[in-house]
Amino acid sequence: MSLTNKSPSETYKDLLYVDNSNSGIDSSKRDLKSGSGTSTCLSISDRGLTLKSNTDNTTALSVVDSGGNSKLIVDTVNDTVKANGVHVNTQYVNFGINNSASRTFAADTHYPIPFANGDPPAVVDFGTGTDPATSFTTAEASNTRASDIVPMLWYIHDDITIDEIKCFEGADAASGDTTRFHLFSYDFTSGSTSCLSNGTLLARNGVDTSNNGSEQAYLNTLTILNANVASGKVVLAFFESDSINSDYSLSINIKWHVTG
């Protein structure tokens, strides 16, 4: 539709304007309105622009290319912003250990893996249960010192959501073992021997890995059970094998984004 040969009474509702007593755009933001006085989601001035939807929705702002492919989406329902389908504040962290450092691991025992591929000063274990223990107490004794547990901790600065967890494992001997990974969050108490408490299972293998030894490396995607982790928590990654035919080099890569 064009305005050609149309009277103002036939077109004014489809026109856009700012209500400023015929003074036009100035330094004060004003709603961009239709000719009938209905406000749009835009407020403009000669200094800036604000977009505010009247109702929260999943495409409050949407940018697409000429083929209709999404390039940028602002979702005011879920409070997310995505570019090319990925959260714009997506980040990645890694836990890791090499096989020489895991050589003292015992069977059917949960061992935390150093954060950011650190070199563990000692072997710390979180028990032999189905899942790692939900607490950890420090003490002046082998494998329970504060210096032993600190390299394992990933501190969560802001509320986050975990999007994906990939785990590599490589054995150093011809025979492997049945293996599994876990990811846990904990409350951390500074200056106390009750170092970690209120452990929550975040993710684990959907199916255990039957590792056939050093001739092949394996990649696993963990099943996420609790994706959201509150600020102030610490996160630990764990490895367990049902026997000790091999020692393992491990790398656990976590994709996540800030939510608050």
mmCIF file of C-alpha atoms in Angstrom:
data_model
loop_
_atom_site.group_PDB
_atom_site.id
_atom_site.type_symbol
_atom_site.label_atom_id
_atom_site.label_comp_id
_atom_site.label_asym_id
_atom_site.label_seq_id
_atom_site.Cartn_x
_atom_site.Cartn_y
_atom_site.Cartn_z
ATOM 1 C CA MET A 1 0.000 0.000 0.000
ATOM 2 C CA SER A 2 1.188 3.539 -0.758
ATOM 3 C CA LEU A 3 -0.267 6.923 0.141
ATOM 4 C CA THR A 4 -0.816 7.851 -3.490
ATOM 5 C CA ASN A 5 -4.332 9.227 -4.061
ATOM 6 C CA LYS A 6 -5.251 8.582 -0.424
ATOM 7 C CA SER A 7 -6.791 11.171 1.858
ATOM 8 C CA PRO A 8 -5.372 11.762 5.374
ATOM 9 C CA SER A 9 -8.476 10.175 6.895
ATOM 10 C CA GLU A 10 -7.667 6.976 5.021
ATOM 11 C CA THR A 11 -4.020 6.767 6.080
ATOM 12 C CA TYR A 12 -3.326 8.615 9.319
ATOM 13 C CA LYS A 13 -3.625 5.539 11.560
ATOM 14 C CA ASP A 14 -0.781 3.868 9.644
ATOM 15 C CA LEU A 15 1.634 6.776 10.082
ATOM 16 C CA LEU A 16 4.222 6.960 12.854
ATOM 17 C CA TYR A 17 5.041 10.020 14.939
ATOM 18 C CA VAL A 18 6.384 11.274 18.270
ATOM 19 C CA ASP A 19 4.051 13.282 20.465
ATOM 20 C CA ASN A 20 6.083 16.485 21.012
ATOM 21 C CA SER A 21 3.784 19.395 20.147
ATOM 22 C CA ASN A 22 5.145 19.535 16.608
ATOM 23 C CA SER A 23 8.723 20.022 17.885
ATOM 24 C CA GLY A 24 9.985 16.773 16.412
ATOM 25 C CA ILE A 25 12.810 14.669 17.821
ATOM 26 C CA ASP A 26 14.890 16.165 20.640
ATOM 27 C CA SER A 27 17.075 14.885 23.490
ATOM 28 C CA SER A 28 14.148 13.340 25.420
ATOM 29 C CA LYS A 29 13.030 9.840 24.551
ATOM 30 C CA ARG A 30 9.398 9.576 23.527
ATOM 31 C CA ASP A 31 7.274 6.681 22.378
ATOM 32 C CA LEU A 32 6.988 6.178 18.667
ATOM 33 C CA LYS A 33 3.216 6.055 18.084
ATOM 34 C CA SER A 34 0.761 5.256 15.351
ATOM 35 C CA GLY A 35 -1.465 7.981 14.007
ATOM 36 C CA SER A 36 -4.253 6.712 16.243
ATOM 37 C CA GLY A 37 -2.105 7.228 19.350
ATOM 38 C CA THR A 38 -1.063 3.587 19.988
ATOM 39 C CA SER A 39 2.486 3.304 21.310
ATOM 40 C CA THR A 40 4.909 0.973 19.544
ATOM 41 C CA CYS A 41 7.725 -0.870 21.324
ATOM 42 C CA LEU A 42 10.166 1.938 20.407
ATOM 43 C CA SER A 43 11.101 5.124 22.217
ATOM 44 C CA ILE A 44 13.497 7.447 20.390
ATOM 45 C CA SER A 45 15.398 10.693 20.786
ATOM 46 C CA ASP A 46 18.391 12.282 19.091
ATOM 47 C CA ARG A 47 20.539 10.593 21.759
ATOM 48 C CA GLY A 48 19.320 6.998 21.763
ATOM 49 C CA LEU A 49 16.676 4.352 21.282
ATOM 50 C CA THR A 50 14.860 2.035 23.704
ATOM 51 C CA LEU A 51 12.944 -1.080 22.705
ATOM 52 C CA LYS A 52 10.326 -2.222 25.238
ATOM 53 C CA SER A 53 7.725 -4.791 24.257
ATOM 54 C CA ASN A 54 4.249 -4.332 25.712
ATOM 55 C CA THR A 55 4.231 -8.055 26.528
ATOM 56 C CA ASP A 56 7.305 -10.205 27.178
ATOM 57 C CA ASN A 57 7.898 -12.573 24.271
ATOM 58 C CA THR A 58 10.604 -14.831 22.857
ATOM 59 C CA THR A 59 11.391 -12.549 19.898
ATOM 60 C CA ALA A 60 11.276 -9.040 21.376
ATOM 61 C CA LEU A 61 14.080 -8.225 18.943
ATOM 62 C CA SER A 62 14.851 -10.415 15.956
ATOM 63 C CA VAL A 63 17.479 -9.887 13.261
ATOM 64 C CA VAL A 64 17.562 -12.222 10.267
ATOM 65 C CA ASP A 65 19.591 -12.368 7.070
ATOM 66 C CA SER A 66 18.172 -12.178 3.548
ATOM 67 C CA GLY A 67 17.413 -15.890 3.680
ATOM 68 C CA GLY A 68 15.426 -15.584 6.898
ATOM 69 C CA ASN A 69 18.133 -17.180 9.050
ATOM 70 C CA SER A 70 18.245 -15.918 12.617
ATOM 71 C CA LYS A 71 21.258 -13.775 13.487
ATOM 72 C CA LEU A 72 20.203 -12.099 16.726
ATOM 73 C CA ILE A 73 17.290 -12.768 19.092
ATOM 74 C CA VAL A 74 16.403 -11.005 22.338
ATOM 75 C CA ASP A 75 14.038 -13.170 24.409
ATOM 76 C CA THR A 76 12.384 -11.224 27.249
ATOM 77 C CA VAL A 77 10.486 -14.289 28.523
ATOM 78 C CA ASN A 78 13.603 -16.331 29.305
ATOM 79 C CA ASP A 79 15.927 -13.315 29.679
ATOM 80 C CA THR A 80 18.341 -14.498 26.989
ATOM 81 C CA VAL A 81 20.147 -12.982 24.026
ATOM 82 C CA LYS A 82 21.367 -15.265 21.255
ATOM 83 C CA ALA A 83 23.525 -14.587 18.212
ATOM 84 C CA ASN A 84 23.577 -17.254 15.495
ATOM 85 C CA GLY A 85 21.660 -19.522 17.888
ATOM 86 C CA VAL A 86 24.230 -19.289 20.721
ATOM 87 C CA HIS A 87 23.909 -17.349 23.978
ATOM 88 C CA VAL A 88 26.024 -14.217 23.559
ATOM 89 C CA ASN A 89 27.614 -14.712 26.997
ATOM 90 C CA THR A 90 28.530 -18.351 26.357
ATOM 91 C CA GLN A 91 31.816 -19.369 27.963
ATOM 92 C CA TYR A 92 33.876 -22.539 28.372
ATOM 93 C CA VAL A 93 35.939 -24.023 31.203
ATOM 94 C CA ASN A 94 38.050 -27.141 31.418
ATOM 95 C CA PHE A 95 39.028 -29.727 34.036
ATOM 96 C CA GLY A 96 41.894 -32.060 33.209
ATOM 97 C CA ILE A 97 44.610 -34.428 34.355
ATOM 98 C CA ASN A 98 47.283 -36.523 32.619
ATOM 99 C CA ASN A 99 47.802 -40.236 33.111
ATOM 100 C CA SER A 100 50.938 -39.842 35.231
ATOM 101 C CA ALA A 101 48.972 -37.843 37.802
ATOM 102 C CA SER A 102 46.091 -40.361 37.884
ATOM 103 C CA ARG A 103 48.304 -43.421 38.378
ATOM 104 C CA THR A 104 47.374 -43.765 42.068
ATOM 105 C CA PHE A 105 43.615 -43.851 41.404
ATOM 106 C CA ALA A 106 41.930 -46.932 42.927
ATOM 107 C CA ALA A 107 39.014 -48.905 41.541
ATOM 108 C CA ASP A 108 35.390 -47.872 42.203
ATOM 109 C CA THR A 109 36.442 -44.570 43.782
ATOM 110 C CA HIS A 110 35.384 -41.030 42.828
ATOM 111 C CA TYR A 111 38.312 -38.674 42.224
ATOM 112 C CA PRO A 112 37.962 -34.934 41.585
ATOM 113 C CA ILE A 113 39.813 -33.707 38.506
ATOM 114 C CA PRO A 114 41.900 -30.502 38.711
ATOM 115 C CA PHE A 115 40.249 -27.350 37.412
ATOM 116 C CA ALA A 116 41.893 -25.739 34.372
ATOM 117 C CA ASN A 117 44.244 -28.713 33.951
ATOM 118 C CA GLY A 118 46.131 -28.042 37.159
ATOM 119 C CA ASP A 119 48.667 -30.432 38.618
ATOM 120 C CA PRO A 120 47.141 -32.029 41.749
ATOM 121 C CA PRO A 121 49.398 -31.886 44.820
ATOM 122 C CA ALA A 122 47.767 -35.048 46.195
ATOM 123 C CA VAL A 123 45.051 -37.579 45.381
ATOM 124 C CA VAL A 124 41.720 -36.629 46.948
ATOM 125 C CA ASP A 125 38.795 -39.029 46.855
ATOM 126 C CA PHE A 126 35.060 -38.629 47.420
ATOM 127 C CA GLY A 127 34.192 -42.178 48.352
ATOM 128 C CA THR A 128 33.019 -45.358 46.700
ATOM 129 C CA GLY A 129 29.280 -44.773 46.538
ATOM 130 C CA THR A 130 27.140 -44.705 43.419
ATOM 131 C CA ASP A 131 27.792 -40.950 43.254
ATOM 132 C CA PRO A 132 30.553 -38.828 44.813
ATOM 133 C CA ALA A 133 30.120 -37.777 48.454
ATOM 134 C CA THR A 134 28.005 -34.677 49.058
ATOM 135 C CA SER A 135 30.502 -33.123 51.512
ATOM 136 C CA PHE A 136 34.240 -32.873 52.159
ATOM 137 C CA THR A 137 36.046 -32.113 55.423
ATOM 138 C CA THR A 138 39.585 -30.780 55.458
ATOM 139 C CA ALA A 139 42.162 -31.838 58.051
ATOM 140 C CA GLU A 140 45.894 -31.940 58.684
ATOM 141 C CA ALA A 141 46.315 -35.367 57.121
ATOM 142 C CA SER A 142 47.280 -36.889 53.802
ATOM 143 C CA ASN A 143 44.823 -36.206 50.969
ATOM 144 C CA THR A 144 42.545 -34.032 53.136
ATOM 145 C CA ARG A 145 44.556 -30.823 53.394
ATOM 146 C CA ALA A 146 43.172 -27.556 52.082
ATOM 147 C CA SER A 147 46.022 -27.490 49.584
ATOM 148 C CA ASP A 148 44.750 -30.811 48.186
ATOM 149 C CA ILE A 149 41.173 -29.711 47.488
ATOM 150 C CA VAL A 150 41.677 -26.113 46.313
ATOM 151 C CA PRO A 151 43.068 -27.040 42.845
ATOM 152 C CA MET A 152 39.836 -28.944 42.147
ATOM 153 C CA LEU A 153 37.436 -26.021 42.670
ATOM 154 C CA TRP A 154 35.668 -23.949 40.023
ATOM 155 C CA TYR A 155 34.108 -20.945 41.774
ATOM 156 C CA ILE A 156 30.826 -19.657 40.314
ATOM 157 C CA HIS A 157 30.829 -15.833 40.296
ATOM 158 C CA ASP A 158 27.347 -15.328 38.818
ATOM 159 C CA ASP A 159 24.259 -17.485 38.391
ATOM 160 C CA ILE A 160 24.911 -19.740 35.410
ATOM 161 C CA THR A 161 23.268 -22.375 33.236
ATOM 162 C CA ILE A 162 25.320 -25.312 31.999
ATOM 163 C CA ASP A 163 24.581 -26.036 28.337
ATOM 164 C CA GLU A 164 26.804 -28.995 27.473
ATOM 165 C CA ILE A 165 29.574 -31.154 28.950
ATOM 166 C CA LYS A 166 32.080 -33.089 26.825
ATOM 167 C CA CYS A 167 34.562 -35.538 28.384
ATOM 168 C CA PHE A 168 37.635 -37.004 26.707
ATOM 169 C CA GLU A 169 39.446 -40.009 28.160
ATOM 170 C CA GLY A 170 42.540 -41.849 27.033
ATOM 171 C CA ALA A 171 44.004 -44.996 28.600
ATOM 172 C CA ASP A 172 47.733 -45.768 28.791
ATOM 173 C CA ALA A 173 47.600 -49.587 28.628
ATOM 174 C CA ALA A 174 46.274 -52.222 26.263
ATOM 175 C CA SER A 175 43.371 -53.104 28.572
ATOM 176 C CA GLY A 176 40.906 -50.456 29.693
ATOM 177 C CA ASP A 177 38.110 -50.288 32.258
ATOM 178 C CA THR A 178 34.460 -49.335 32.612
ATOM 179 C CA THR A 179 34.500 -45.610 33.377
ATOM 180 C CA ARG A 180 32.142 -42.780 34.284
ATOM 181 C CA PHE A 181 32.126 -39.048 35.028
ATOM 182 C CA HIS A 182 30.108 -36.883 37.428
ATOM 183 C CA LEU A 183 29.728 -33.129 37.862
ATOM 184 C CA PHE A 184 28.677 -31.750 41.273
ATOM 185 C CA SER A 185 28.086 -28.343 42.841
ATOM 186 C CA TYR A 186 28.744 -27.645 46.536
ATOM 187 C CA ASP A 187 28.423 -24.936 49.137
ATOM 188 C CA PHE A 188 31.887 -23.690 50.066
ATOM 189 C CA THR A 189 32.595 -22.470 53.612
ATOM 190 C CA SER A 190 35.686 -20.300 53.863
ATOM 191 C CA GLY A 191 37.876 -20.731 56.946
ATOM 192 C CA SER A 192 36.148 -23.909 58.101
ATOM 193 C CA THR A 193 37.094 -27.568 58.077
ATOM 194 C CA SER A 194 33.553 -28.182 56.764
ATOM 195 C CA CYS A 195 34.928 -27.129 53.413
ATOM 196 C CA LEU A 196 32.256 -28.522 51.078
ATOM 197 C CA SER A 197 28.622 -29.342 51.854
ATOM 198 C CA ASN A 198 25.193 -29.719 50.252
ATOM 199 C CA GLY A 199 26.538 -31.477 47.188
ATOM 200 C CA THR A 200 24.153 -31.537 44.208
ATOM 201 C CA LEU A 201 24.521 -33.827 41.210
ATOM 202 C CA LEU A 202 24.584 -31.683 38.066
ATOM 203 C CA ALA A 203 25.468 -34.258 35.393
ATOM 204 C CA ARG A 204 26.745 -37.788 34.773
ATOM 205 C CA ASN A 205 27.157 -40.364 32.033
ATOM 206 C CA GLY A 206 23.934 -41.578 30.528
ATOM 207 C CA VAL A 207 25.739 -44.856 29.850
ATOM 208 C CA ASP A 208 29.097 -45.980 31.270
ATOM 209 C CA THR A 209 32.023 -46.139 28.862
ATOM 210 C CA SER A 210 33.607 -49.518 28.133
ATOM 211 C CA ASN A 211 37.157 -48.342 27.479
ATOM 212 C CA ASN A 212 39.109 -50.844 25.384
ATOM 213 C CA GLY A 213 42.557 -49.480 26.140
ATOM 214 C CA SER A 214 45.227 -47.212 24.713
ATOM 215 C CA GLU A 215 44.567 -47.779 21.009
ATOM 216 C CA GLN A 216 41.636 -45.348 20.967
ATOM 217 C CA ALA A 217 40.460 -42.216 22.774
ATOM 218 C CA TYR A 218 36.843 -41.715 23.809
ATOM 219 C CA LEU A 219 34.509 -38.707 23.842
ATOM 220 C CA ASN A 220 31.414 -38.685 26.058
ATOM 221 C CA THR A 221 28.563 -36.196 26.384
ATOM 222 C CA LEU A 222 27.224 -36.098 29.935
ATOM 223 C CA THR A 223 23.516 -36.062 30.719
ATOM 224 C CA ILE A 224 22.694 -32.787 32.493
ATOM 225 C CA LEU A 225 20.308 -33.301 35.425
ATOM 226 C CA ASN A 226 20.529 -29.862 37.063
ATOM 227 C CA ALA A 227 21.660 -27.160 34.655
ATOM 228 C CA ASN A 228 21.372 -24.075 36.873
ATOM 229 C CA VAL A 229 24.094 -23.252 39.414
ATOM 230 C CA ALA A 230 23.812 -20.300 41.810
ATOM 231 C CA SER A 231 26.561 -17.764 42.369
ATOM 232 C CA GLY A 232 28.840 -18.538 45.299
ATOM 233 C CA LYS A 233 28.793 -22.296 44.666
ATOM 234 C CA VAL A 234 31.823 -24.327 43.647
ATOM 235 C CA VAL A 235 31.748 -27.036 40.981
ATOM 236 C CA LEU A 236 33.862 -30.196 40.879
ATOM 237 C CA ALA A 237 34.275 -32.800 38.138
ATOM 238 C CA PHE A 238 34.839 -36.468 39.023
ATOM 239 C CA PHE A 239 36.141 -39.623 37.372
ATOM 240 C CA GLU A 240 35.665 -43.255 38.397
ATOM 241 C CA SER A 241 36.671 -46.607 36.910
ATOM 242 C CA ASP A 242 35.520 -50.054 38.013
ATOM 243 C CA SER A 243 39.065 -51.501 37.813
ATOM 244 C CA ILE A 244 42.617 -50.232 37.336
ATOM 245 C CA ASN A 245 43.868 -51.836 34.153
ATOM 246 C CA SER A 246 44.927 -48.402 32.881
ATOM 247 C CA ASP A 247 45.777 -44.920 34.081
ATOM 248 C CA TYR A 248 43.908 -42.139 32.294
ATOM 249 C CA SER A 249 44.448 -38.748 30.753
ATOM 250 C CA LEU A 250 41.171 -36.835 31.114
ATOM 251 C CA SER A 251 39.761 -33.578 29.762
ATOM 252 C CA ILE A 252 36.321 -32.294 30.742
ATOM 253 C CA ASN A 253 35.042 -29.294 28.772
ATOM 254 C CA ILE A 254 31.968 -27.408 30.000
ATOM 255 C CA LYS A 255 29.921 -24.986 27.911
ATOM 256 C CA TRP A 256 27.905 -22.508 30.024
ATOM 257 C CA HIS A 257 26.367 -19.043 30.062
ATOM 258 C CA VAL A 258 25.636 -16.390 32.681
ATOM 259 C CA THR A 259 21.998 -16.029 33.684
ATOM 260 C CA GLY A 260 22.152 -13.456 36.477
#
